[in-house]
Amino acid sequence: MRKLTGLVLAACMLAGCSSSAGSSASASASAETEYPEVTITSPIEITIKNENPDMSGYQFFDDPDPALKEISFTEATRLIEEGGSGMILYSATWCPFCQRAIPQVNYVAKQMGVTVYYVCLNNDAEHAVSTEELNELCRNLDWIEWQKDEANPDGPELPDFQIPLLIGVKNGKITGHHLSLVDSFSLTDENSQMNTDQIAELRGIYAQMIEDTAD
């Protein structure tokens, strides 16, 4: 996973990523498990930035009709602050853990019949996030730690925000969050993949989060 701070999202390197995972929900299941359909209804209207987001940068993702709808970083924060409901995924193509998380989030969401709001954090002008925007979001996330920037020790504390991060929100309340993949998975090179049991564990976590957020 990758930490984001400051005005610029730095390019991802393996040395800057970690395979540790954190979650407020846990579950396990067979990789072939079928999950029941549920409904998530938001009391506020969500503005979709892209109904068919460009997922070509995710090398392990090949679904032409994904359950992912892109929204802006600001819209995702509004969803939380104004009492909305939904599943929000923060991800970027430069993050190797995101590369492996995206297909599993999509698989579970499609089986359960829900939309996941995808917030793209790629390193380009279209997806740039300011320090103020990042700080505003993180003030709503009580698990986020705030730290001094080593490059600017006299400056304000910055949030330790990392991806891939899936958040469940129901009427503005956080129902659960999951960071990275699973604890037992280690990314040793660009070809590393989760095994069947690890995929099943991750899908189970996502499914439980969706159930906890459903109507």
GROMACS .gro file of C-alpha atoms in nm:
model
  215
    1MET     CA    1   0.000   0.000   0.000
    2ARG     CA    2   0.110   0.355  -0.047
    3LYS     CA    3   0.099   0.662   0.179
    4LEU     CA    4  -0.029   0.990   0.034
    5THR     CA    5   0.066   1.327   0.175
    6GLY     CA    6   0.118   1.678   0.043
    7LEU     CA    7   0.018   1.841  -0.281
    8VAL     CA    8   0.182   1.590  -0.513
    9LEU     CA    9   0.122   1.215  -0.523
   10ALA     CA   10   0.466   1.067  -0.579
   11ALA     CA   11   0.520   0.782  -0.824
   12CYS     CA   12   0.494   0.445  -0.654
   13MET     CA   13   0.800   0.227  -0.596
   14LEU     CA   14   0.798  -0.117  -0.437
   15ALA     CA   15   1.021   0.014  -0.158
   16GLY     CA   16   0.751   0.266  -0.069
   17CYS     CA   17   0.473   0.010  -0.036
   18SER     CA   18   0.375  -0.231   0.235
   19SER     CA   19   0.180  -0.557   0.232
   20SER     CA   20   0.027  -0.511   0.576
   21ALA     CA   21  -0.352  -0.494   0.598
   22GLY     CA   22  -0.591  -0.329   0.841
   23SER     CA   23  -0.966  -0.384   0.869
   24SER     CA   24  -1.272  -0.334   1.083
   25ALA     CA   25  -1.429  -0.647   0.931
   26SER     CA   26  -1.300  -0.998   0.872
   27ALA     CA   27  -1.432  -1.308   0.700
   28SER     CA   28  -1.315  -1.599   0.489
   29ALA     CA   29  -1.475  -1.807   0.218
   30SER     CA   30  -1.397  -2.022  -0.080
   31ALA     CA   31  -1.272  -1.831  -0.385
   32GLU     CA   32  -1.578  -1.968  -0.565
   33THR     CA   33  -1.830  -1.847  -0.307
   34GLU     CA   34  -2.136  -1.671  -0.444
   35TYR     CA   35  -2.252  -1.378  -0.235
   36PRO     CA   36  -2.617  -1.274  -0.191
   37GLU     CA   37  -2.741  -0.960  -0.361
   38VAL     CA   38  -2.807  -0.660  -0.139
   39THR     CA   39  -2.920  -0.300  -0.181
   40ILE     CA   40  -2.740   0.017  -0.078
   41THR     CA   41  -2.956   0.328  -0.109
   42SER     CA   42  -2.809   0.673  -0.050
   43PRO     CA   43  -3.022   0.950   0.106
   44ILE     CA   44  -2.828   1.202  -0.104
   45GLU     CA   45  -2.763   1.203  -0.476
   46ILE     CA   46  -2.408   1.114  -0.575
   47THR     CA   47  -2.257   1.293  -0.874
   48ILE     CA   48  -2.083   1.042  -1.099
   49LYS     CA   49  -1.774   1.172  -1.275
   50ASN     CA   50  -1.745   0.878  -1.514
   51GLU     CA   51  -1.996   0.595  -1.558
   52ASN     CA   52  -1.734   0.393  -1.745
   53PRO     CA   53  -1.397   0.480  -1.590
   54ASP     CA   54  -1.077   0.401  -1.775
   55MET     CA   55  -0.941   0.092  -1.599
   56SER     CA   56  -0.683   0.007  -1.865
   57GLY     CA   57  -0.399   0.093  -1.629
   58TYR     CA   58  -0.489  -0.202  -1.404
   59GLN     CA   59  -0.304  -0.489  -1.565
   60PHE     CA   60  -0.499  -0.767  -1.388
   61PHE     CA   61  -0.843  -0.614  -1.456
   62ASP     CA   62  -1.031  -0.701  -1.773
   63ASP     CA   63  -1.403  -0.655  -1.698
   64PRO     CA   64  -1.563  -0.446  -1.977
   65ASP     CA   65  -1.866  -0.371  -1.757
   66PRO     CA   66  -1.734  -0.314  -1.404
   67ALA     CA   67  -1.934  -0.233  -1.093
   68LEU     CA   68  -1.710   0.070  -1.043
   69LYS     CA   69  -1.831   0.426  -1.105
   70GLU     CA   70  -1.574   0.704  -1.078
   71ILE     CA   71  -1.643   1.000  -0.851
   72SER     CA   72  -1.414   1.286  -0.756
   73PHE     CA   73  -1.215   1.299  -0.434
   74THR     CA   74  -1.425   1.598  -0.325
   75GLU     CA   75  -1.752   1.415  -0.400
   76ALA     CA   76  -1.640   1.117  -0.191
   77THR     CA   77  -1.578   1.347   0.105
   78ARG     CA   78  -1.919   1.510   0.051
   79LEU     CA   79  -2.082   1.165   0.056
   80ILE     CA   80  -1.949   1.114   0.409
   81GLU     CA   81  -2.005   1.465   0.542
   82GLU     CA   82  -2.358   1.508   0.406
   83GLY     CA   83  -2.494   1.175   0.525
   84GLY     CA   84  -2.469   0.969   0.208
   85SER     CA   85  -2.434   0.592   0.173
   86GLY     CA   86  -2.213   0.375  -0.043
   87MET     CA   87  -1.887   0.189  -0.087
   88ILE     CA   88  -1.588   0.411  -0.168
   89LEU     CA   89  -1.262   0.275  -0.308
   90TYR     CA   90  -0.948   0.491  -0.315
   91SER     CA   91  -0.699   0.347  -0.561
   92ALA     CA   92  -0.434   0.429  -0.823
   93THR     CA   93  -0.273   0.244  -1.110
   94TRP     CA   94   0.078   0.316  -0.975
   95CYS     CA   95   0.008   0.118  -0.657
   96PRO     CA   96   0.086  -0.257  -0.695
   97PHE     CA   97  -0.149  -0.349  -0.411
   98CYS     CA   98  -0.429  -0.157  -0.581
   99GLN     CA   99  -0.359  -0.353  -0.898
  100ARG     CA  100  -0.444  -0.670  -0.709
  101ALA     CA  101  -0.732  -0.531  -0.500
  102ILE     CA  102  -0.938  -0.382  -0.784
  103PRO     CA  103  -1.038  -0.714  -0.948
  104GLN     CA  104  -1.152  -0.858  -0.613
  105VAL     CA  105  -1.354  -0.551  -0.514
  106ASN     CA  106  -1.524  -0.560  -0.854
  107TYR     CA  107  -1.594  -0.934  -0.835
  108VAL     CA  108  -1.772  -0.910  -0.501
  109ALA     CA  109  -1.959  -0.590  -0.590
  110LYS     CA  110  -2.095  -0.743  -0.911
  111GLN     CA  111  -2.207  -1.058  -0.733
  112MET     CA  112  -2.384  -0.854  -0.466
  113GLY     CA  113  -2.535  -0.612  -0.716
  114VAL     CA  114  -2.390  -0.292  -0.572
  115THR     CA  115  -2.195   0.000  -0.713
  116VAL     CA  116  -1.853   0.089  -0.577
  117TYR     CA  117  -1.759   0.456  -0.601
  118TYR     CA  118  -1.405   0.462  -0.738
  119VAL     CA  119  -1.176   0.754  -0.649
  120CYS     CA  120  -0.876   0.756  -0.882
  121LEU     CA  121  -0.553   0.894  -0.733
  122ASN     CA  122  -0.335   0.872  -1.042
  123ASN     CA  123  -0.047   1.116  -1.084
  124ASP     CA  124  -0.197   1.358  -1.332
  125ALA     CA  125  -0.364   1.699  -1.329
  126GLU     CA  126  -0.714   1.554  -1.360
  127HIS     CA  127  -0.682   1.357  -1.036
  128ALA     CA  128  -0.467   1.597  -0.833
  129VAL     CA  129  -0.563   1.625  -0.464
  130SER     CA  130  -0.464   1.924  -0.251
  131THR     CA  131  -0.341   1.904   0.106
  132GLU     CA  132  -0.662   2.078   0.216
  133GLU     CA  133  -0.881   1.818   0.043
  134LEU     CA  134  -0.683   1.531   0.191
  135ASN     CA  135  -0.695   1.681   0.540
  136GLU     CA  136  -1.072   1.737   0.516
  137LEU     CA  137  -1.134   1.374   0.427
  138CYS     CA  138  -0.903   1.239   0.695
  139ARG     CA  139  -1.072   1.440   0.968
  140ASN     CA  140  -1.372   1.209   0.906
  141LEU     CA  141  -1.164   0.889   0.939
  142ASP     CA  142  -1.093   0.822   1.306
  143TRP     CA  143  -0.833   0.550   1.241
  144ILE     CA  144  -0.603   0.784   1.050
  145GLU     CA  145  -0.285   0.884   1.233
  146TRP     CA  146  -0.146   1.235   1.196
  147GLN     CA  147   0.230   1.283   1.183
  148LYS     CA  148   0.489   1.555   1.135
  149ASP     CA  149   0.640   1.570   0.787
  150GLU     CA  150   1.008   1.476   0.820
  151ALA     CA  151   1.091   1.722   0.544
  152ASN     CA  152   0.913   2.002   0.729
  153PRO     CA  153   0.929   1.931   1.105
  154ASP     CA  154   0.806   2.279   1.193
  155GLY     CA  155   0.498   2.245   0.975
  156PRO     CA  156   0.154   2.106   1.064
  157GLU     CA  157   0.086   1.737   1.115
  158LEU     CA  158  -0.024   1.549   0.802
  159PRO     CA  159  -0.253   1.246   0.779
  160ASP     CA  160  -0.106   0.901   0.716
  161PHE     CA  161  -0.346   0.815   0.432
  162GLN     CA  162  -0.269   0.493   0.242
  163ILE     CA  163  -0.423   0.294  -0.042
  164PRO     CA  164  -0.588   0.072  -0.159
  165LEU     CA  165  -0.860   0.170   0.086
  166LEU     CA  166  -1.222   0.054   0.074
  167ILE     CA  167  -1.468   0.236   0.301
  168GLY     CA  168  -1.832   0.157   0.374
  169VAL     CA  169  -2.056   0.455   0.456
  170LYS     CA  170  -2.419   0.439   0.570
  171ASN     CA  171  -2.606   0.766   0.626
  172GLY     CA  172  -2.273   0.941   0.676
  173LYS     CA  173  -2.141   0.690   0.931
  174ILE     CA  174  -1.839   0.471   0.854
  175THR     CA  175  -1.952   0.108   0.869
  176GLY     CA  176  -1.611  -0.042   0.799
  177HIS     CA  177  -1.280   0.004   0.623
  178HIS     CA  178  -1.013  -0.220   0.479
  179LEU     CA  179  -0.660  -0.121   0.384
  180SER     CA  180  -0.432  -0.312   0.146
  181LEU     CA  181  -0.489  -0.685   0.082
  182VAL     CA  182  -0.447  -0.961   0.346
  183ASP     CA  183  -0.179  -1.001   0.613
  184SER     CA  184  -0.050  -1.330   0.477
  185PHE     CA  185   0.031  -1.190   0.131
  186SER     CA  186   0.377  -1.053   0.053
  187LEU     CA  187   0.459  -0.862  -0.263
  188THR     CA  188   0.806  -0.984  -0.354
  189ASP     CA  189   0.811  -0.887  -0.721
  190GLU     CA  190   0.585  -0.749  -0.994
  191ASN     CA  191   0.445  -1.095  -1.067
  192SER     CA  192   0.345  -1.183  -0.709
  193GLN     CA  193  -0.018  -1.291  -0.678
  194MET     CA  194  -0.246  -1.395  -0.395
  195ASN     CA  195  -0.325  -1.764  -0.374
  196THR     CA  196  -0.677  -1.909  -0.372
  197ASP     CA  197  -0.719  -1.889   0.004
  198GLN     CA  198  -0.593  -1.532   0.018
  199ILE     CA  199  -0.831  -1.425  -0.258
  200ALA     CA  200  -1.117  -1.594  -0.074
  201GLU     CA  201  -1.024  -1.417   0.249
  202LEU     CA  202  -1.010  -1.077   0.081
  203ARG     CA  203  -1.340  -1.130  -0.101
  204GLY     CA  204  -1.499  -1.235   0.227
  205ILE     CA  205  -1.382  -0.914   0.394
  206TYR     CA  206  -1.526  -0.705   0.112
  207ALA     CA  207  -1.855  -0.897   0.117
  208GLN     CA  208  -1.895  -0.848   0.491
  209MET     CA  209  -1.829  -0.475   0.454
  210ILE     CA  210  -2.095  -0.449   0.184
  211GLU     CA  211  -2.346  -0.641   0.398
  212ASP     CA  212  -2.273  -0.411   0.692
  213THR     CA  213  -2.345  -0.109   0.471
  214ALA     CA  214  -2.656  -0.246   0.299
  215ASP     CA  215  -3.010  -0.126   0.371
   0.00000   0.00000   0.00000
